[in-house]
Amino acid sequence: GPRPTIADPTKVRQGVEYHQSFPYVEGWAYYQLRDTSSGTGHEENFGLLHTDFTPRPSFAAFKEGLK
């Protein structure tokens, strides 16, 4: 079946742009690069990449926000 999408691409991009707007912030980290499971657990699908490292739509949004 379809994989759940928790990391909304629009919100991911907005979050990146928001953090980039503070000149005094020298670094920050995204919570989870890759999903930890293909299940439907509460915090298993926050990644920008699926468990097999294929990108989610939020990965492209993340990269776009870094520009």
PDB file of N, CA and C in Angstrom:
ATOM      1  N   GLY A   1       0.812  -1.186   0.000  1.00  0.00           N
ATOM      2  CA  GLY A   1       0.000   0.000   0.000  1.00  0.00           C
ATOM      3  C   GLY A   1       0.855   1.249   0.000  1.00  0.00           C
ATOM      4  N   PRO A   2       0.214   2.393  -0.097  1.00  0.00           N
ATOM      5  CA  PRO A   2       0.965   3.649  -0.117  1.00  0.00           C
ATOM      6  C   PRO A   2       1.666   3.906   1.216  1.00  0.00           C
ATOM      7  N   ARG A   3       2.819   4.506   1.139  1.00  0.00           N
ATOM      8  CA  ARG A   3       3.572   4.843   2.344  1.00  0.00           C
ATOM      9  C   ARG A   3       3.005   6.119   2.948  1.00  0.00           C
ATOM     10  N   PRO A   4       2.907   6.195   4.266  1.00  0.00           N
ATOM     11  CA  PRO A   4       2.380   7.411   4.890  1.00  0.00           C
ATOM     12  C   PRO A   4       3.322   8.595   4.692  1.00  0.00           C
ATOM     13  N   THR A   5       2.744   9.781   4.529  1.00  0.00           N
ATOM     14  CA  THR A   5       3.528  10.998   4.383  1.00  0.00           C
ATOM     15  C   THR A   5       3.246  11.899   5.565  1.00  0.00           C
ATOM     16  N   ILE A   6       4.223  11.997   6.451  1.00  0.00           N
ATOM     17  CA  ILE A   6       4.074  12.841   7.630  1.00  0.00           C
ATOM     18  C   ILE A   6       4.773  14.178   7.420  1.00  0.00           C
ATOM     19  N   ALA A   7       5.936  14.153   6.769  1.00  0.00           N
ATOM     20  CA  ALA A   7       6.703  15.371   6.552  1.00  0.00           C
ATOM     21  C   ALA A   7       6.133  16.105   5.340  1.00  0.00           C
ATOM     22  N   ASP A   8       5.248  17.063   5.590  1.00  0.00           N
ATOM     23  CA  ASP A   8       4.596  17.822   4.529  1.00  0.00           C
ATOM     24  C   ASP A   8       5.644  18.673   3.796  1.00  0.00           C
ATOM     25  N   PRO A   9       5.777  18.513   2.474  1.00  0.00           N
ATOM     26  CA  PRO A   9       6.809  19.240   1.732  1.00  0.00           C
ATOM     27  C   PRO A   9       6.758  20.760   1.905  1.00  0.00           C
ATOM     28  N   THR A  10       5.575  21.328   1.887  1.00  0.00           N
ATOM     29  CA  THR A  10       5.452  22.782   2.037  1.00  0.00           C
ATOM     30  C   THR A  10       5.954  23.234   3.405  1.00  0.00           C
ATOM     31  N   LYS A  11       5.588  22.515   4.431  1.00  0.00           N
ATOM     32  CA  LYS A  11       6.027  22.884   5.786  1.00  0.00           C
ATOM     33  C   LYS A  11       7.523  22.669   5.969  1.00  0.00           C
ATOM     34  N   VAL A  12       8.068  21.635   5.333  1.00  0.00           N
ATOM     35  CA  VAL A  12       9.507  21.394   5.411  1.00  0.00           C
ATOM     36  C   VAL A  12      10.253  22.566   4.781  1.00  0.00           C
ATOM     37  N   ARG A  13       9.844  22.973   3.566  1.00  0.00           N
ATOM     38  CA  ARG A  13      10.497  24.098   2.899  1.00  0.00           C
ATOM     39  C   ARG A  13      10.378  25.375   3.713  1.00  0.00           C
ATOM     40  N   GLN A  14       9.191  25.654   4.246  1.00  0.00           N
ATOM     41  CA  GLN A  14       8.989  26.849   5.062  1.00  0.00           C
ATOM     42  C   GLN A  14       9.860  26.819   6.315  1.00  0.00           C
ATOM     43  N   GLY A  15       9.997  25.660   6.917  1.00  0.00           N
ATOM     44  CA  GLY A  15      10.832  25.528   8.105  1.00  0.00           C
ATOM     45  C   GLY A  15      12.299  25.795   7.813  1.00  0.00           C
ATOM     46  N   VAL A  16      12.777  25.277   6.687  1.00  0.00           N
ATOM     47  CA  VAL A  16      14.166  25.515   6.292  1.00  0.00           C
ATOM     48  C   VAL A  16      14.381  27.002   6.046  1.00  0.00           C
ATOM     49  N   GLU A  17      13.485  27.614   5.294  1.00  0.00           N
ATOM     50  CA  GLU A  17      13.619  29.038   4.999  1.00  0.00           C
ATOM     51  C   GLU A  17      13.550  29.876   6.274  1.00  0.00           C
ATOM     52  N   TYR A  18      12.709  29.495   7.200  1.00  0.00           N
ATOM     53  CA  TYR A  18      12.593  30.208   8.467  1.00  0.00           C
ATOM     54  C   TYR A  18      13.913  30.172   9.231  1.00  0.00           C
ATOM     55  N   HIS A  19      14.499  28.985   9.350  1.00  0.00           N
ATOM     56  CA  HIS A  19      15.770  28.859  10.072  1.00  0.00           C
ATOM     57  C   HIS A  19      16.898  29.598   9.357  1.00  0.00           C
ATOM     58  N   GLN A  20      16.863  29.631   8.041  1.00  0.00           N
ATOM     59  CA  GLN A  20      17.894  30.326   7.266  1.00  0.00           C
ATOM     60  C   GLN A  20      17.781  31.845   7.424  1.00  0.00           C
ATOM     61  N   SER A  21      16.640  32.337   7.866  1.00  0.00           N
ATOM     62  CA  SER A  21      16.423  33.785   7.948  1.00  0.00           C
ATOM     63  C   SER A  21      17.102  34.429   9.157  1.00  0.00           C
ATOM     64  N   PHE A  22      17.640  33.647  10.062  1.00  0.00           N
ATOM     65  CA  PHE A  22      18.307  34.189  11.248  1.00  0.00           C
ATOM     66  C   PHE A  22      19.821  34.190  11.018  1.00  0.00           C
ATOM     67  N   PRO A  23      20.417  35.356  10.785  1.00  0.00           N
ATOM     68  CA  PRO A  23      21.843  35.395  10.480  1.00  0.00           C
ATOM     69  C   PRO A  23      22.739  34.934  11.631  1.00  0.00           C
ATOM     70  N   TYR A  24      22.238  34.965  12.838  1.00  0.00           N
ATOM     71  CA  TYR A  24      23.048  34.575  13.995  1.00  0.00           C
ATOM     72  C   TYR A  24      22.993  33.079  14.290  1.00  0.00           C
ATOM     73  N   VAL A  25      22.154  32.348  13.601  1.00  0.00           N
ATOM     74  CA  VAL A  25      22.090  30.889  13.780  1.00  0.00           C
ATOM     75  C   VAL A  25      23.153  30.270  12.873  1.00  0.00           C
ATOM     76  N   GLU A  26      24.116  29.612  13.479  1.00  0.00           N
ATOM     77  CA  GLU A  26      25.226  29.048  12.713  1.00  0.00           C
ATOM     78  C   GLU A  26      24.993  27.603  12.287  1.00  0.00           C
ATOM     79  N   GLY A  27      24.008  26.953  12.847  1.00  0.00           N
ATOM     80  CA  GLY A  27      23.731  25.584  12.448  1.00  0.00           C
ATOM     81  C   GLY A  27      22.450  25.068  13.074  1.00  0.00           C
ATOM     82  N   TRP A  28      21.869  24.102  12.444  1.00  0.00           N
ATOM     83  CA  TRP A  28      20.663  23.454  12.943  1.00  0.00           C
ATOM     84  C   TRP A  28      20.583  22.086  12.271  1.00  0.00           C
ATOM     85  N   ALA A  29      19.720  21.241  12.751  1.00  0.00           N
ATOM     86  CA  ALA A  29      19.613  19.881  12.211  1.00  0.00           C
ATOM     87  C   ALA A  29      18.152  19.511  11.967  1.00  0.00           C
ATOM     88  N   TYR A  30      17.929  18.750  10.919  1.00  0.00           N
ATOM     89  CA  TYR A  30      16.598  18.207  10.650  1.00  0.00           C
ATOM     90  C   TYR A  30      16.434  16.956  11.507  1.00  0.00           C
ATOM     91  N   TYR A  31      15.253  16.738  12.040  1.00  0.00           N
ATOM     92  CA  TYR A  31      15.015  15.653  12.999  1.00  0.00           C
ATOM     93  C   TYR A  31      15.410  14.273  12.490  1.00  0.00           C
ATOM     94  N   GLN A  32      15.015  13.924  11.285  1.00  0.00           N
ATOM     95  CA  GLN A  32      15.239  12.557  10.828  1.00  0.00           C
ATOM     96  C   GLN A  32      15.434  12.545   9.315  1.00  0.00           C
ATOM     97  N   LEU A  33      16.633  12.163   8.874  1.00  0.00           N
ATOM     98  CA  LEU A  33      16.905  12.120   7.444  1.00  0.00           C
ATOM     99  C   LEU A  33      16.149  10.979   6.765  1.00  0.00           C
ATOM    100  N   ARG A  34      16.144   9.816   7.390  1.00  0.00           N
ATOM    101  CA  ARG A  34      15.549   8.620   6.767  1.00  0.00           C
ATOM    102  C   ARG A  34      14.531   7.994   7.702  1.00  0.00           C
ATOM    103  N   ASP A  35      13.452   7.466   7.123  1.00  0.00           N
ATOM    104  CA  ASP A  35      12.464   6.736   7.913  1.00  0.00           C
ATOM    105  C   ASP A  35      13.147   5.577   8.633  1.00  0.00           C
ATOM    106  N   THR A  36      12.698   5.284   9.839  1.00  0.00           N
ATOM    107  CA  THR A  36      13.299   4.197  10.599  1.00  0.00           C
ATOM    108  C   THR A  36      12.607   2.864  10.355  1.00  0.00           C
ATOM    109  N   SER A  37      11.440   2.904   9.748  1.00  0.00           N
ATOM    110  CA  SER A  37      10.678   1.691   9.493  1.00  0.00           C
ATOM    111  C   SER A  37       9.691   1.958   8.378  1.00  0.00           C
ATOM    112  N   SER A  38       9.207   0.927   7.761  1.00  0.00           N
ATOM    113  CA  SER A  38       8.168   1.104   6.743  1.00  0.00           C
ATOM    114  C   SER A  38       6.782   0.933   7.344  1.00  0.00           C
ATOM    115  N   GLY A  39       6.712   0.832   8.675  1.00  0.00           N
ATOM    116  CA  GLY A  39       5.444   0.676   9.370  1.00  0.00           C
ATOM    117  C   GLY A  39       4.699   1.988   9.518  1.00  0.00           C
ATOM    118  N   THR A  40       3.695   1.968  10.344  1.00  0.00           N
ATOM    119  CA  THR A  40       2.867   3.162  10.536  1.00  0.00           C
ATOM    120  C   THR A  40       2.971   3.700  11.954  1.00  0.00           C
ATOM    121  N   GLY A  41       4.066   3.396  12.647  1.00  0.00           N
ATOM    122  CA  GLY A  41       4.264   3.877  14.006  1.00  0.00           C
ATOM    123  C   GLY A  41       4.319   5.392  14.086  1.00  0.00           C
ATOM    124  N   HIS A  42       4.140   5.905  15.291  1.00  0.00           N
ATOM    125  CA  HIS A  42       4.033   7.346  15.503  1.00  0.00           C
ATOM    126  C   HIS A  42       5.222   8.137  14.973  1.00  0.00           C
ATOM    127  N   GLU A  43       6.441   7.684  15.173  1.00  0.00           N
ATOM    128  CA  GLU A  43       7.606   8.455  14.742  1.00  0.00           C
ATOM    129  C   GLU A  43       8.499   7.698  13.762  1.00  0.00           C
ATOM    130  N   GLU A  44       7.936   6.831  12.983  1.00  0.00           N
ATOM    131  CA  GLU A  44       8.725   6.038  12.050  1.00  0.00           C
ATOM    132  C   GLU A  44       8.850   6.675  10.672  1.00  0.00           C
ATOM    133  N   ASN A  45       8.035   7.649  10.366  1.00  0.00           N
ATOM    134  CA  ASN A  45       7.971   8.159   9.001  1.00  0.00           C
ATOM    135  C   ASN A  45       8.146   9.674   8.897  1.00  0.00           C
ATOM    136  N   PHE A  46       9.034  10.236   9.708  1.00  0.00           N
ATOM    137  CA  PHE A  46       9.326  11.667   9.632  1.00  0.00           C
ATOM    138  C   PHE A  46      10.459  11.968   8.658  1.00  0.00           C
ATOM    139  N   GLY A  47      11.071  10.960   8.097  1.00  0.00           N
ATOM    140  CA  GLY A  47      12.257  11.144   7.274  1.00  0.00           C
ATOM    141  C   GLY A  47      12.014  11.881   5.972  1.00  0.00           C
ATOM    142  N   LEU A  48      13.114  12.430   5.455  1.00  0.00           N
ATOM    143  CA  LEU A  48      13.100  13.030   4.123  1.00  0.00           C
ATOM    144  C   LEU A  48      13.312  11.954   3.061  1.00  0.00           C
ATOM    145  N   LEU A  49      13.772  10.783   3.512  1.00  0.00           N
ATOM    146  CA  LEU A  49      13.989   9.640   2.627  1.00  0.00           C
ATOM    147  C   LEU A  49      13.233   8.434   3.188  1.00  0.00           C
ATOM    148  N   HIS A  50      12.802   7.554   2.295  1.00  0.00           N
ATOM    149  CA  HIS A  50      12.183   6.298   2.726  1.00  0.00           C
ATOM    150  C   HIS A  50      13.275   5.390   3.298  1.00  0.00           C
ATOM    151  N   THR A  51      12.904   4.279   3.890  1.00  0.00           N
ATOM    152  CA  THR A  51      13.884   3.357   4.470  1.00  0.00           C
ATOM    153  C   THR A  51      14.877   2.832   3.429  1.00  0.00           C
ATOM    154  N   ASP A  52      14.474   2.768   2.164  1.00  0.00           N
ATOM    155  CA  ASP A  52      15.368   2.292   1.099  1.00  0.00           C
ATOM    156  C   ASP A  52      16.163   3.432   0.458  1.00  0.00           C
ATOM    157  N   PHE A  53      16.147   4.595   1.101  1.00  0.00           N
ATOM    158  CA  PHE A  53      16.881   5.796   0.684  1.00  0.00           C
ATOM    159  C   PHE A  53      16.318   6.481  -0.552  1.00  0.00           C
ATOM    160  N   THR A  54      15.149   6.075  -1.028  1.00  0.00           N
ATOM    161  CA  THR A  54      14.518   6.820  -2.119  1.00  0.00           C
ATOM    162  C   THR A  54      13.922   8.096  -1.519  1.00  0.00           C
ATOM    163  N   PRO A  55      13.997   9.207  -2.244  1.00  0.00           N
ATOM    164  CA  PRO A  55      13.536  10.474  -1.686  1.00  0.00           C
ATOM    165  C   PRO A  55      12.017  10.583  -1.608  1.00  0.00           C
ATOM    166  N   ARG A  56      11.570  11.236  -0.556  1.00  0.00           N
ATOM    167  CA  ARG A  56      10.165  11.610  -0.428  1.00  0.00           C
ATOM    168  C   ARG A  56      10.010  12.992  -1.056  1.00  0.00           C
ATOM    169  N   PRO A  57       8.789  13.450  -1.335  1.00  0.00           N
ATOM    170  CA  PRO A  57       8.598  14.808  -1.854  1.00  0.00           C
ATOM    171  C   PRO A  57       9.197  15.874  -0.925  1.00  0.00           C
ATOM    172  N   SER A  58       9.214  15.605   0.358  1.00  0.00           N
ATOM    173  CA  SER A  58       9.765  16.577   1.307  1.00  0.00           C
ATOM    174  C   SER A  58      11.273  16.756   1.143  1.00  0.00           C
ATOM    175  N   PHE A  59      11.980  15.769   0.553  1.00  0.00           N
ATOM    176  CA  PHE A  59      13.419  15.895   0.339  1.00  0.00           C
ATOM    177  C   PHE A  59      13.712  16.995  -0.675  1.00  0.00           C
ATOM    178  N   ALA A  60      12.968  17.020  -1.758  1.00  0.00           N
ATOM    179  CA  ALA A  60      13.141  18.082  -2.760  1.00  0.00           C
ATOM    180  C   ALA A  60      12.806  19.444  -2.163  1.00  0.00           C
ATOM    181  N   ALA A  61      11.769  19.495  -1.334  1.00  0.00           N
ATOM    182  CA  ALA A  61      11.388  20.743  -0.685  1.00  0.00           C
ATOM    183  C   ALA A  61      12.476  21.208   0.270  1.00  0.00           C
ATOM    184  N   PHE A  62      13.106  20.284   0.967  1.00  0.00           N
ATOM    185  CA  PHE A  62      14.204  20.596   1.876  1.00  0.00           C
ATOM    186  C   PHE A  62      15.360  21.223   1.103  1.00  0.00           C
ATOM    187  N   LYS A  63      15.746  20.584   0.000  1.00  0.00           N
ATOM    188  CA  LYS A  63      16.835  21.113  -0.810  1.00  0.00           C
ATOM    189  C   LYS A  63      16.485  22.482  -1.400  1.00  0.00           C
ATOM    190  N   GLU A  64      15.249  22.642  -1.825  1.00  0.00           N
ATOM    191  CA  GLU A  64      14.806  23.926  -2.381  1.00  0.00           C
ATOM    192  C   GLU A  64      14.897  25.035  -1.340  1.00  0.00           C
ATOM    193  N   GLY A  65      14.539  24.712  -0.110  1.00  0.00           N
ATOM    194  CA  GLY A  65      14.598  25.700   0.958  1.00  0.00           C
ATOM    195  C   GLY A  65      16.012  26.126   1.291  1.00  0.00           C
ATOM    196  N   LEU A  66      17.006  25.296   1.005  1.00  0.00           N
ATOM    197  CA  LEU A  66      18.400  25.625   1.281  1.00  0.00           C
ATOM    198  C   LEU A  66      18.996  26.588   0.274  1.00  0.00           C
ATOM    199  N   LYS A  67      18.341  26.778  -0.857  1.00  0.00           N
ATOM    200  CA  LYS A  67      18.882  27.673  -1.897  1.00  0.00           C
ATOM    201  C   LYS A  67      18.777  29.117  -1.497  1.00  0.00           C
TER     202      LYS A  67
END
